[in-house]
mmCIF file of the C-alpha atoms, coordinates in Angstrom:
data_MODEL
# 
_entry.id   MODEL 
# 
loop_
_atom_site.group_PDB 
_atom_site.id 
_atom_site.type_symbol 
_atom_site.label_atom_id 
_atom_site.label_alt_id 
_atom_site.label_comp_id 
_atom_site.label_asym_id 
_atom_site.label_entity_id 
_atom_site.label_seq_id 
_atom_site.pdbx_PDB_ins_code 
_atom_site.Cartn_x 
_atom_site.Cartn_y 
_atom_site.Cartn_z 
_atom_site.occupancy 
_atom_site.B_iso_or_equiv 
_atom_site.pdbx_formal_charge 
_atom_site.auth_seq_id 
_atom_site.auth_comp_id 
_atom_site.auth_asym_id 
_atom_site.auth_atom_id 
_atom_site.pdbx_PDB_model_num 
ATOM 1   C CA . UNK A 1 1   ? 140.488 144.932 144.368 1.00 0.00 ? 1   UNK A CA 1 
ATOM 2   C CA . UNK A 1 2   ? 141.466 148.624 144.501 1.00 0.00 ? 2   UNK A CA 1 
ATOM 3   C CA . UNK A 1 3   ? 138.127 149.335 147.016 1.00 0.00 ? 3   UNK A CA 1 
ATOM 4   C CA . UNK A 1 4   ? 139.347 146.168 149.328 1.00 0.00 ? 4   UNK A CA 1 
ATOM 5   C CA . UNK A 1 5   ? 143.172 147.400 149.104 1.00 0.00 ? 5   UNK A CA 1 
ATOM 6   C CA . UNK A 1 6   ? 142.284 150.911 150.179 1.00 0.00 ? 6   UNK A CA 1 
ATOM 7   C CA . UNK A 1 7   ? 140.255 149.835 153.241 1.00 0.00 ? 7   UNK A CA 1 
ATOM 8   C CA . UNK A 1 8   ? 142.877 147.648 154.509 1.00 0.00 ? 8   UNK A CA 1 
ATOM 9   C CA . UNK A 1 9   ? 145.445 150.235 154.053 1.00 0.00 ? 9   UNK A CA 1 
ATOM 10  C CA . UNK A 1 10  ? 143.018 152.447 156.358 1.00 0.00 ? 10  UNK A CA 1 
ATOM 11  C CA . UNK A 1 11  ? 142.986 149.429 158.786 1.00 0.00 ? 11  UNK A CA 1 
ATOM 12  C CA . UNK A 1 12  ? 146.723 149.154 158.883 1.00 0.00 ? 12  UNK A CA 1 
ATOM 13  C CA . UNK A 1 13  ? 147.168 153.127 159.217 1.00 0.00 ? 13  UNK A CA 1 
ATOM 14  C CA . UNK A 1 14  ? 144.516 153.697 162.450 1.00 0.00 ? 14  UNK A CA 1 
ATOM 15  C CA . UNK A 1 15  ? 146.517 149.845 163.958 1.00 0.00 ? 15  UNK A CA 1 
ATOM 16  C CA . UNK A 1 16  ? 149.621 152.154 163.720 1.00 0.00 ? 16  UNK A CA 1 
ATOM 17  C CA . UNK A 1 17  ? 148.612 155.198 164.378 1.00 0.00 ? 17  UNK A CA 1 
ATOM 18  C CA . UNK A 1 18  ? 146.719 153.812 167.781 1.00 0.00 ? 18  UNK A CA 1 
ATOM 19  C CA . UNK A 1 19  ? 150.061 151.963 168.560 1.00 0.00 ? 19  UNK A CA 1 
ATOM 20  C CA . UNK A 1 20  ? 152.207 155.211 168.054 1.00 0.00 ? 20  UNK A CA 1 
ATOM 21  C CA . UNK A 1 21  ? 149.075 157.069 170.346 1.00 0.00 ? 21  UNK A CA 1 
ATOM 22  C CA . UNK A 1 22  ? 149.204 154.338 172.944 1.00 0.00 ? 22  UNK A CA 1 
ATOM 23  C CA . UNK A 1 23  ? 153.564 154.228 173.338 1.00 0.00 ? 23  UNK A CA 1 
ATOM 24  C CA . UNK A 1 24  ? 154.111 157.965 173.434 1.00 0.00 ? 24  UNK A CA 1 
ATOM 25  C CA . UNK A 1 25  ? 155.895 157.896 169.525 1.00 0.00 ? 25  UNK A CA 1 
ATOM 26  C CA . UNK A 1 26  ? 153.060 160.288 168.158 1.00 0.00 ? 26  UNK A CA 1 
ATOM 27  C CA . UNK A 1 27  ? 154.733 164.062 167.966 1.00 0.00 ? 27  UNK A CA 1 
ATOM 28  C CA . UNK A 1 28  ? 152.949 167.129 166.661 1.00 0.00 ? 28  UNK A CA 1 
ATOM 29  C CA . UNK A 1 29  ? 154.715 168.902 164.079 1.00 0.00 ? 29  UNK A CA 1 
ATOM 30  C CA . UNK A 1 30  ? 153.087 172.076 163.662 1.00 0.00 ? 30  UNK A CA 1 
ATOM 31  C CA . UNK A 1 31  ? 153.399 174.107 160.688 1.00 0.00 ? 31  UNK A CA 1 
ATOM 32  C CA . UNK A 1 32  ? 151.456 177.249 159.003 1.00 0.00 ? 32  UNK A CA 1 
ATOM 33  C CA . UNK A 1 33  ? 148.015 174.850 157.640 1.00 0.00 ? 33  UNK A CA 1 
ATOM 34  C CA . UNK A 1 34  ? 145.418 176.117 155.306 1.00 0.00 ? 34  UNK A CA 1 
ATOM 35  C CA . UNK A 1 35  ? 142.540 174.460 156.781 1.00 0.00 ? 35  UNK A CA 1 
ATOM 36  C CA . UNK A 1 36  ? 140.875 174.864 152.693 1.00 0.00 ? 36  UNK A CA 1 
ATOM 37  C CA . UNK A 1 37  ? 143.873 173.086 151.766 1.00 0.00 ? 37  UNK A CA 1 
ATOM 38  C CA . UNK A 1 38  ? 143.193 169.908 154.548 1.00 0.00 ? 38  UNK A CA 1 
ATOM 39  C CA . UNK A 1 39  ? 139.836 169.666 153.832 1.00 0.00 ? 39  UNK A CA 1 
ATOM 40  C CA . UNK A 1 40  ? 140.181 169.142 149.517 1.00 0.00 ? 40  UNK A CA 1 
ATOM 41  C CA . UNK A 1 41  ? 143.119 167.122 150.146 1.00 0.00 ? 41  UNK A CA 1 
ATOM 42  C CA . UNK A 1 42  ? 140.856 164.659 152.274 1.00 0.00 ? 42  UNK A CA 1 
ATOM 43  C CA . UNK A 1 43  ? 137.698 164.890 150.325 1.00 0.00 ? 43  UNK A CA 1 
ATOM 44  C CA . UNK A 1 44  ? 139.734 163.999 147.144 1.00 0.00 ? 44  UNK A CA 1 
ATOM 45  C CA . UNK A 1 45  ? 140.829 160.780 148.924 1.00 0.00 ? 45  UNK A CA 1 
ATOM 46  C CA . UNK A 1 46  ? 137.408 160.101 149.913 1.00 0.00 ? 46  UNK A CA 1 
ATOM 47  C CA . UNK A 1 47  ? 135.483 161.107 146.749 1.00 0.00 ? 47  UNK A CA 1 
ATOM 48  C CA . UNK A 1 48  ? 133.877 157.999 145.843 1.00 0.00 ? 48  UNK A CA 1 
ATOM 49  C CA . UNK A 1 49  ? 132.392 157.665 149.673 1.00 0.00 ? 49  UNK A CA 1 
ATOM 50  C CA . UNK A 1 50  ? 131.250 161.228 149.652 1.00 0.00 ? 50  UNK A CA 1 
ATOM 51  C CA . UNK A 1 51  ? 129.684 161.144 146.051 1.00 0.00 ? 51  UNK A CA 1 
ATOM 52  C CA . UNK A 1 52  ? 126.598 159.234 147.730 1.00 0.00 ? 52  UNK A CA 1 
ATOM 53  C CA . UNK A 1 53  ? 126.159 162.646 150.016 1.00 0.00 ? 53  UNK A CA 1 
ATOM 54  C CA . UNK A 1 54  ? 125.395 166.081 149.698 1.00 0.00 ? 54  UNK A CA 1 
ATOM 55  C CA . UNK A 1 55  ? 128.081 167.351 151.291 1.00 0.00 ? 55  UNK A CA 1 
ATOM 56  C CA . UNK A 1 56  ? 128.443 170.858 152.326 1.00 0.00 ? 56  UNK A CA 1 
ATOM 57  C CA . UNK A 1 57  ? 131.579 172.750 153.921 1.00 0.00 ? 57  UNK A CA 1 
ATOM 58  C CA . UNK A 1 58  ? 131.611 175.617 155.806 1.00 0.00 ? 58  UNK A CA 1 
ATOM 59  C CA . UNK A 1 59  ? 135.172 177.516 156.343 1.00 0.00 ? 59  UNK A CA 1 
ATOM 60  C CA . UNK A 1 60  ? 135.527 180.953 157.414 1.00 0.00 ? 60  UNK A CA 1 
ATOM 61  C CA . UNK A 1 61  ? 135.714 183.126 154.514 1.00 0.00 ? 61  UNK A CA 1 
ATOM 62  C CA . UNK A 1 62  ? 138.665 185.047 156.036 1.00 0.00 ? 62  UNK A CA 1 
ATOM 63  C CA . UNK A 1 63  ? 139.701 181.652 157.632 1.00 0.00 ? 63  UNK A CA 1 
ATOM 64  C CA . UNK A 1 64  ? 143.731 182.244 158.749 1.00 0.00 ? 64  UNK A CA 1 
ATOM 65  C CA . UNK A 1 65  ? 146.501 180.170 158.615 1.00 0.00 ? 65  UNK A CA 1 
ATOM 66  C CA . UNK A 1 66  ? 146.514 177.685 161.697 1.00 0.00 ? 66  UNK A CA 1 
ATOM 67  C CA . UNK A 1 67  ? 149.466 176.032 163.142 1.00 0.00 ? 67  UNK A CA 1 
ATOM 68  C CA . UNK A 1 68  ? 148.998 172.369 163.335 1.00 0.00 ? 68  UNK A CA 1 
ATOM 69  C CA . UNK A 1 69  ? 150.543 169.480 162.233 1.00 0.00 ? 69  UNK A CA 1 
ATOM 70  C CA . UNK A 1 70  ? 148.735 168.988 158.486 1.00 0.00 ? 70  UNK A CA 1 
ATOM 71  C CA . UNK A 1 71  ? 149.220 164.805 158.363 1.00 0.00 ? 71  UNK A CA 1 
ATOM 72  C CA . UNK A 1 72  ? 147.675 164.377 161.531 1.00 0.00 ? 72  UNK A CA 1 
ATOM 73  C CA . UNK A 1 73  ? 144.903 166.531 160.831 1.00 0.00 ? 73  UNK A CA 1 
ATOM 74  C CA . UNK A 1 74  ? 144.184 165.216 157.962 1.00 0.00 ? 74  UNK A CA 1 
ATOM 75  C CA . UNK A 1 75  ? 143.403 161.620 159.652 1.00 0.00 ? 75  UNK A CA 1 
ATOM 76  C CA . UNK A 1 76  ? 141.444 163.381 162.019 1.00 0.00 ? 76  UNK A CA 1 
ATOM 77  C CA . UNK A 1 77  ? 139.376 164.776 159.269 1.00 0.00 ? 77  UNK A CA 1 
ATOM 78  C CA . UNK A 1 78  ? 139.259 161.732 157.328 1.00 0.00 ? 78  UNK A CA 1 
ATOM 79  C CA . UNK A 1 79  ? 138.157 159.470 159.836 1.00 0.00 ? 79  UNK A CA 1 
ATOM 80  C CA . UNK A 1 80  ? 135.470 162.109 160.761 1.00 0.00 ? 80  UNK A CA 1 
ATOM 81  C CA . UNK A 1 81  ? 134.317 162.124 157.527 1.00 0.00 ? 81  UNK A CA 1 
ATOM 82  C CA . UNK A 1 82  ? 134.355 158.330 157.117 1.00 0.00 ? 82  UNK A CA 1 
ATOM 83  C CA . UNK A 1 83  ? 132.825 157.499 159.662 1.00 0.00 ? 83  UNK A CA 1 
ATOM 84  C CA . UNK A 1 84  ? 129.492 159.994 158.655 1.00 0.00 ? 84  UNK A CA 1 
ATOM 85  C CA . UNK A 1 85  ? 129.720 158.307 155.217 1.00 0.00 ? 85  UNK A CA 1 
ATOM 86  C CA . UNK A 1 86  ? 129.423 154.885 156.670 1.00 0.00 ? 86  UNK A CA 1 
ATOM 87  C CA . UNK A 1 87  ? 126.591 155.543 159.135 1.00 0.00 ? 87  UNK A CA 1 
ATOM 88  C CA . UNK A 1 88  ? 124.437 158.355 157.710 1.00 0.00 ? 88  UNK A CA 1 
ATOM 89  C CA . UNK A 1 89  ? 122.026 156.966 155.165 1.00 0.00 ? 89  UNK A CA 1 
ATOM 90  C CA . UNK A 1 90  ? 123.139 157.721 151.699 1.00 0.00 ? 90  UNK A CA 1 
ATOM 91  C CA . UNK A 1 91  ? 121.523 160.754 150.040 1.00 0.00 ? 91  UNK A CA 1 
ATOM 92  C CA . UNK A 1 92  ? 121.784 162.595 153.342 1.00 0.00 ? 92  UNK A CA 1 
ATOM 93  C CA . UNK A 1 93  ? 123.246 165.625 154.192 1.00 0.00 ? 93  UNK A CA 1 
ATOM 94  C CA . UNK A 1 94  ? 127.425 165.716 155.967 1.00 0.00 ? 94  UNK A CA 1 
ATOM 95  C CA . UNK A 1 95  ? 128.365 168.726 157.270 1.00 0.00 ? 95  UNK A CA 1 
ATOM 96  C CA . UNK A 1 96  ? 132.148 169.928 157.647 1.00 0.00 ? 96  UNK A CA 1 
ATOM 97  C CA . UNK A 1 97  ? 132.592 173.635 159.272 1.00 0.00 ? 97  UNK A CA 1 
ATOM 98  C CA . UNK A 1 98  ? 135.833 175.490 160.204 1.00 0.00 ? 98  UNK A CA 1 
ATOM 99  C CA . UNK A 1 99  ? 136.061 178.650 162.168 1.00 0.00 ? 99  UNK A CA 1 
ATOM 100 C CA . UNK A 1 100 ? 138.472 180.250 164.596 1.00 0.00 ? 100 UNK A CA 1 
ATOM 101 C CA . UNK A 1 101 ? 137.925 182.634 167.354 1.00 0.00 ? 101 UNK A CA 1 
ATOM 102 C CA . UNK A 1 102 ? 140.540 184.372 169.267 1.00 0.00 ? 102 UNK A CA 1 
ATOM 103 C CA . UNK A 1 103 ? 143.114 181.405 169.017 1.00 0.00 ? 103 UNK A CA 1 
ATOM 104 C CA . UNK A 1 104 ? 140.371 178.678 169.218 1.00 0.00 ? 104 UNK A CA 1 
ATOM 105 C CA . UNK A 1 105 ? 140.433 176.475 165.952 1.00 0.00 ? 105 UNK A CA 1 
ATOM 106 C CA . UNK A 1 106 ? 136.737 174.866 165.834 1.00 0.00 ? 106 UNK A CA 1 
ATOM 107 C CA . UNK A 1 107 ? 136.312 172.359 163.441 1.00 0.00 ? 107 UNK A CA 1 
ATOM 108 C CA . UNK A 1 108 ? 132.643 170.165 163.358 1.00 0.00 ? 108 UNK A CA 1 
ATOM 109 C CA . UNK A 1 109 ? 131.693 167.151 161.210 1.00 0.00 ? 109 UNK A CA 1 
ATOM 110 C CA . UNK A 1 110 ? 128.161 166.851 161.471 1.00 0.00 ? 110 UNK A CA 1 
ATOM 111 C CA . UNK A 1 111 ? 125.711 164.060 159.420 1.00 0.00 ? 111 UNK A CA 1 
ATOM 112 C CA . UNK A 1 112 ? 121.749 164.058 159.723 1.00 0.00 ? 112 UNK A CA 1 
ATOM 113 C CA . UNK A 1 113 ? 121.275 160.216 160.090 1.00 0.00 ? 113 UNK A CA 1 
ATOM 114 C CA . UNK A 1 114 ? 120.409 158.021 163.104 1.00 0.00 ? 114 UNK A CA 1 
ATOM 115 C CA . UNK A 1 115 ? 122.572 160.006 165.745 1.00 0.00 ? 115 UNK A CA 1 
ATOM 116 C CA . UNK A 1 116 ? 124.260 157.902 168.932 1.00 0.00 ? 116 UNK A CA 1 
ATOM 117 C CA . UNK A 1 117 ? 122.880 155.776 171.266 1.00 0.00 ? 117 UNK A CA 1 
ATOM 118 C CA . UNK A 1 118 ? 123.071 157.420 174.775 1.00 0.00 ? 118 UNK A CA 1 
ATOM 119 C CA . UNK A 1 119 ? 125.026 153.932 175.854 1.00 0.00 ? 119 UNK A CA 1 
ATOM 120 C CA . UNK A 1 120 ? 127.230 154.404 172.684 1.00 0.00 ? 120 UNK A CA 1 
ATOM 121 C CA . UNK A 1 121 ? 127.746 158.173 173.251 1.00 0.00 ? 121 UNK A CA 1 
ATOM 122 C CA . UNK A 1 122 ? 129.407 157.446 176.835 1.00 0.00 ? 122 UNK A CA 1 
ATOM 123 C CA . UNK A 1 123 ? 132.012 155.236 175.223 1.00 0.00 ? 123 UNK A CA 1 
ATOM 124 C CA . UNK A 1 124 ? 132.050 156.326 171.807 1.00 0.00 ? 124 UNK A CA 1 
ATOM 125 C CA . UNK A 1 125 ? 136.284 157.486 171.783 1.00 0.00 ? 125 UNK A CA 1 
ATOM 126 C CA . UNK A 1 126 ? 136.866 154.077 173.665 1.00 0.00 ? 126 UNK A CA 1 
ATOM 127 C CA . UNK A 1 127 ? 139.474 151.772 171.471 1.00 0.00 ? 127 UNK A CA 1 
ATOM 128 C CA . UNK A 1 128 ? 137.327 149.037 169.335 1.00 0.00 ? 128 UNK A CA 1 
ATOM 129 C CA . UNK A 1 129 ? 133.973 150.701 170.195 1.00 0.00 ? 129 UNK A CA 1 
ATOM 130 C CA . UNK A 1 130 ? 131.270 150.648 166.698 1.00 0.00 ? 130 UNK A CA 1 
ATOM 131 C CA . UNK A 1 131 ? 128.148 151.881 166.897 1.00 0.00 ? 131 UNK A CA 1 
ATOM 132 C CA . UNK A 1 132 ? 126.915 148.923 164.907 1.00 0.00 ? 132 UNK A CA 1 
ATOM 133 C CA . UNK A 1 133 ? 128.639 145.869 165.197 1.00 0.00 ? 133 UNK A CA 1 
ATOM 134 C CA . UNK A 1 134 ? 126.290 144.081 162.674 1.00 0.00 ? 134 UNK A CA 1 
ATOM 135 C CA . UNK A 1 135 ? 127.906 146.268 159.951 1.00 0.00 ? 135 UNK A CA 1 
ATOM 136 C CA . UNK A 1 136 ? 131.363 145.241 157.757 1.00 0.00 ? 136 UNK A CA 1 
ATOM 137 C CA . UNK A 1 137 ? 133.486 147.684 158.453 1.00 0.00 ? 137 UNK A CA 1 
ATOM 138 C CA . UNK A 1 138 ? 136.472 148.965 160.562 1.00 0.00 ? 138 UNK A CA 1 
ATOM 139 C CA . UNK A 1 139 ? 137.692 147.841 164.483 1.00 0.00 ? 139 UNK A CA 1 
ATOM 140 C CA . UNK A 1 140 ? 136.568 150.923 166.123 1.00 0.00 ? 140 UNK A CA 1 
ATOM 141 C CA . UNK A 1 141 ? 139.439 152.836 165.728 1.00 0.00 ? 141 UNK A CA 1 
ATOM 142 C CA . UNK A 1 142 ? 138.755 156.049 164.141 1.00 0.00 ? 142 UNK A CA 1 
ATOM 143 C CA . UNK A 1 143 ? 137.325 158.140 166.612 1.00 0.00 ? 143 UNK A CA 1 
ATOM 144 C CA . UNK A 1 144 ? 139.822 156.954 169.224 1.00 0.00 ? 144 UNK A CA 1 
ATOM 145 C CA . UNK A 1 145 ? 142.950 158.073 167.043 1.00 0.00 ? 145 UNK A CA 1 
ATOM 146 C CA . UNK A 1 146 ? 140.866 161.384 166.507 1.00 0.00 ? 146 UNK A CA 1 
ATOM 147 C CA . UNK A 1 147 ? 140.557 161.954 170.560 1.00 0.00 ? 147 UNK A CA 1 
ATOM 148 C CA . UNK A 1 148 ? 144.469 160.851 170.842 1.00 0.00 ? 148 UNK A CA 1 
ATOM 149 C CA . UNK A 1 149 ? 145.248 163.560 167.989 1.00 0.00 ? 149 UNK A CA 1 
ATOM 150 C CA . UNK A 1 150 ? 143.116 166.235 169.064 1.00 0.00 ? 150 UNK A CA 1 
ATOM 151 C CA . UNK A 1 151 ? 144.588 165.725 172.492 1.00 0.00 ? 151 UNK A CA 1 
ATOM 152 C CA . UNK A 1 152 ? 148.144 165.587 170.915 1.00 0.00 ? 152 UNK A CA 1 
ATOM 153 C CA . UNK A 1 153 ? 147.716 169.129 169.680 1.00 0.00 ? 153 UNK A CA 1 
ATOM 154 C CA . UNK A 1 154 ? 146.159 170.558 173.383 1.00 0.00 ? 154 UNK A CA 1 
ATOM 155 C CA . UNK A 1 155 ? 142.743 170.373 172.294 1.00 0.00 ? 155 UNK A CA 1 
ATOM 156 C CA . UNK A 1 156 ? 139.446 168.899 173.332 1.00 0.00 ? 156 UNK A CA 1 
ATOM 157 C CA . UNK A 1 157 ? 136.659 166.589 171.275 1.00 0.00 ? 157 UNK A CA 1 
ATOM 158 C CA . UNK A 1 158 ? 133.237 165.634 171.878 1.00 0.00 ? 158 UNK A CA 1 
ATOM 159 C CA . UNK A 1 159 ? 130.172 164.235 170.441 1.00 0.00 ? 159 UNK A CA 1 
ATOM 160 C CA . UNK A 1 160 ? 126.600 165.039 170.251 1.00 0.00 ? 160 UNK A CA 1 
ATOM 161 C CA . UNK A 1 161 ? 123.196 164.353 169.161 1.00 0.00 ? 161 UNK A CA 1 
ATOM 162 C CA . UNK A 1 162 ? 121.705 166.514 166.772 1.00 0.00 ? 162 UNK A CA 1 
ATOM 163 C CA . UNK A 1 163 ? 118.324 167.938 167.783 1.00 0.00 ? 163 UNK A CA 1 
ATOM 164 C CA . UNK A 1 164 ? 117.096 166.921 164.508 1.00 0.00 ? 164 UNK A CA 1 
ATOM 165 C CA . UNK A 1 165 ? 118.328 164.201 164.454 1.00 0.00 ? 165 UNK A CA 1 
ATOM 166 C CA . UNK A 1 166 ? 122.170 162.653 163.317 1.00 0.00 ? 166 UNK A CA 1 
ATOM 167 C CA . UNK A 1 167 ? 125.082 162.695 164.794 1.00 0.00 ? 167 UNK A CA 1 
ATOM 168 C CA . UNK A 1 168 ? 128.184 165.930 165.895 1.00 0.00 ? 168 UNK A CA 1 
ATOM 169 C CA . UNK A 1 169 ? 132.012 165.596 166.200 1.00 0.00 ? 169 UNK A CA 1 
ATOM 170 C CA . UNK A 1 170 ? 133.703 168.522 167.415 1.00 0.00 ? 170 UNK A CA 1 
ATOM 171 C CA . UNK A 1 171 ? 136.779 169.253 167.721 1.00 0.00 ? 171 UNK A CA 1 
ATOM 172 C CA . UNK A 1 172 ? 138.491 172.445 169.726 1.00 0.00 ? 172 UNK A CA 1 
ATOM 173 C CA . UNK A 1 173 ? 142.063 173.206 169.245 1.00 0.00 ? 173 UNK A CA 1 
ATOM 174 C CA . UNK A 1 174 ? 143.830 175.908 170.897 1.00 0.00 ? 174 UNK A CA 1 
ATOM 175 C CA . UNK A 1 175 ? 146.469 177.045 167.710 1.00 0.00 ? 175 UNK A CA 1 
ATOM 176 C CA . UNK A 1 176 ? 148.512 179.371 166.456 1.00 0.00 ? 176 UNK A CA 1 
ATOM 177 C CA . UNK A 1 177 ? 147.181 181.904 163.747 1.00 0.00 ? 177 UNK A CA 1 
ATOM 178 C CA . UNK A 1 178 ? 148.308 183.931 160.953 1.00 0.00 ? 178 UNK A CA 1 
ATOM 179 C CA . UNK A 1 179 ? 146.004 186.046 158.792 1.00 0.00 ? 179 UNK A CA 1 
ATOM 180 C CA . UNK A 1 180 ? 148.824 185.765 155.788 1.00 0.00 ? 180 UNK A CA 1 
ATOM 181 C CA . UNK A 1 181 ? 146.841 189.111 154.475 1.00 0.00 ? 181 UNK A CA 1 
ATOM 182 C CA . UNK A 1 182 ? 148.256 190.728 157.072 1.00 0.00 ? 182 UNK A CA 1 
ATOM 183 C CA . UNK A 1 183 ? 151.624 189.688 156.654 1.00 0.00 ? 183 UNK A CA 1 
ATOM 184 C CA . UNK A 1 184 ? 154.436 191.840 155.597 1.00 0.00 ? 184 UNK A CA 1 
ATOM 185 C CA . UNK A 1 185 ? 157.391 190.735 153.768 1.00 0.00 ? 185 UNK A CA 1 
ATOM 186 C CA . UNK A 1 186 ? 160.841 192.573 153.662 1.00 0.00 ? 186 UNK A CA 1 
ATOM 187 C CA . UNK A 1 187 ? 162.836 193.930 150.316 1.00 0.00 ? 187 UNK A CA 1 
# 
């Protein structure tokens, strides 16, 4: 009951969320964000899904403090992340990494399973597009709100093929930075 609860509350959130997208009603709110700090708070929600996975993050060491709005990230992140736990094959390797350049925020979700059909990868942040339409699961929402988000904060996302094989998400965000080791803080 608490499994079948959960995903319809993750329904109802990406129906709202696409709504608030589509009419304009979707503001950034940008604030200081430890991107160390978005990432646990997601994979805590989504422990169970991720226990199946070898997951493996990758953050900056010296990663500074980004200005971005931290709820809207974090359903970027978490649909990122649920969508490579729902099509990679369990066992397999997901891959989160976070670095910054200049003022360039990178942030890529990468899985090692079956990777995108060219005719999927065309159309793949398209409302109600699923890669596999044979499998239970949500109405093609997720990487459309991620797109609107990304977009939201002046950014840019795109997907990929792996050479390997599997599939790539990333995301490019022009922010605001702070290295807060840096900072300096009056008497």
């Amino acid at each position: 009951i608490f499994k079948a609860s959960k995903r319809l509350n993750h329904l109802v959130e990406n129906l709202l969320n696409m709504s608030r997208l589509e009419s304009g009603k979707i503001s950034v709110h940008a604030d200081w964000c430890d991107i160390n700090d978005l990432l646990y708070k997601v994979t805590k929600t989504l422990k169970q899904e991720l226990s199946k996975f070898s997951f493996v993050s990758t953050i900056r060491p010296d990663m500074p403090l980004v200005k971005l709005d931290f709820g809207l990230m974090e359903q970027v992140i978490y649909n990122l992340l649920l969508n490579s736990s729902q099509y990679a094959p369990i066992g397999s390797i997901i891959k989160f990494s976070a670095d910054i350049n200049e003022s360039n925020l990178r942030i890529t979700v990468e899985d090692n399973g079956i990777g995108f059909s060219p005719e999927f990868l065309e159309k793949i942040f398209k409302k109600f597009m699923r890669a596999d339409l044979s499998r239970a699961g949500g109405l093609g929402l997720g990487l459309s709100i991620v797109k609107g988000i990304v977009e939201a904060h002046n950014g840019d996302v795109r997907a990929e093929n792996v050479s390997t094989g599997g599939a790539r998400i990333i995301l490019m965000i022009t922010a605001e930075t702070i290295d807060i080791n840096k900072l300096k803080f009056e008497e």
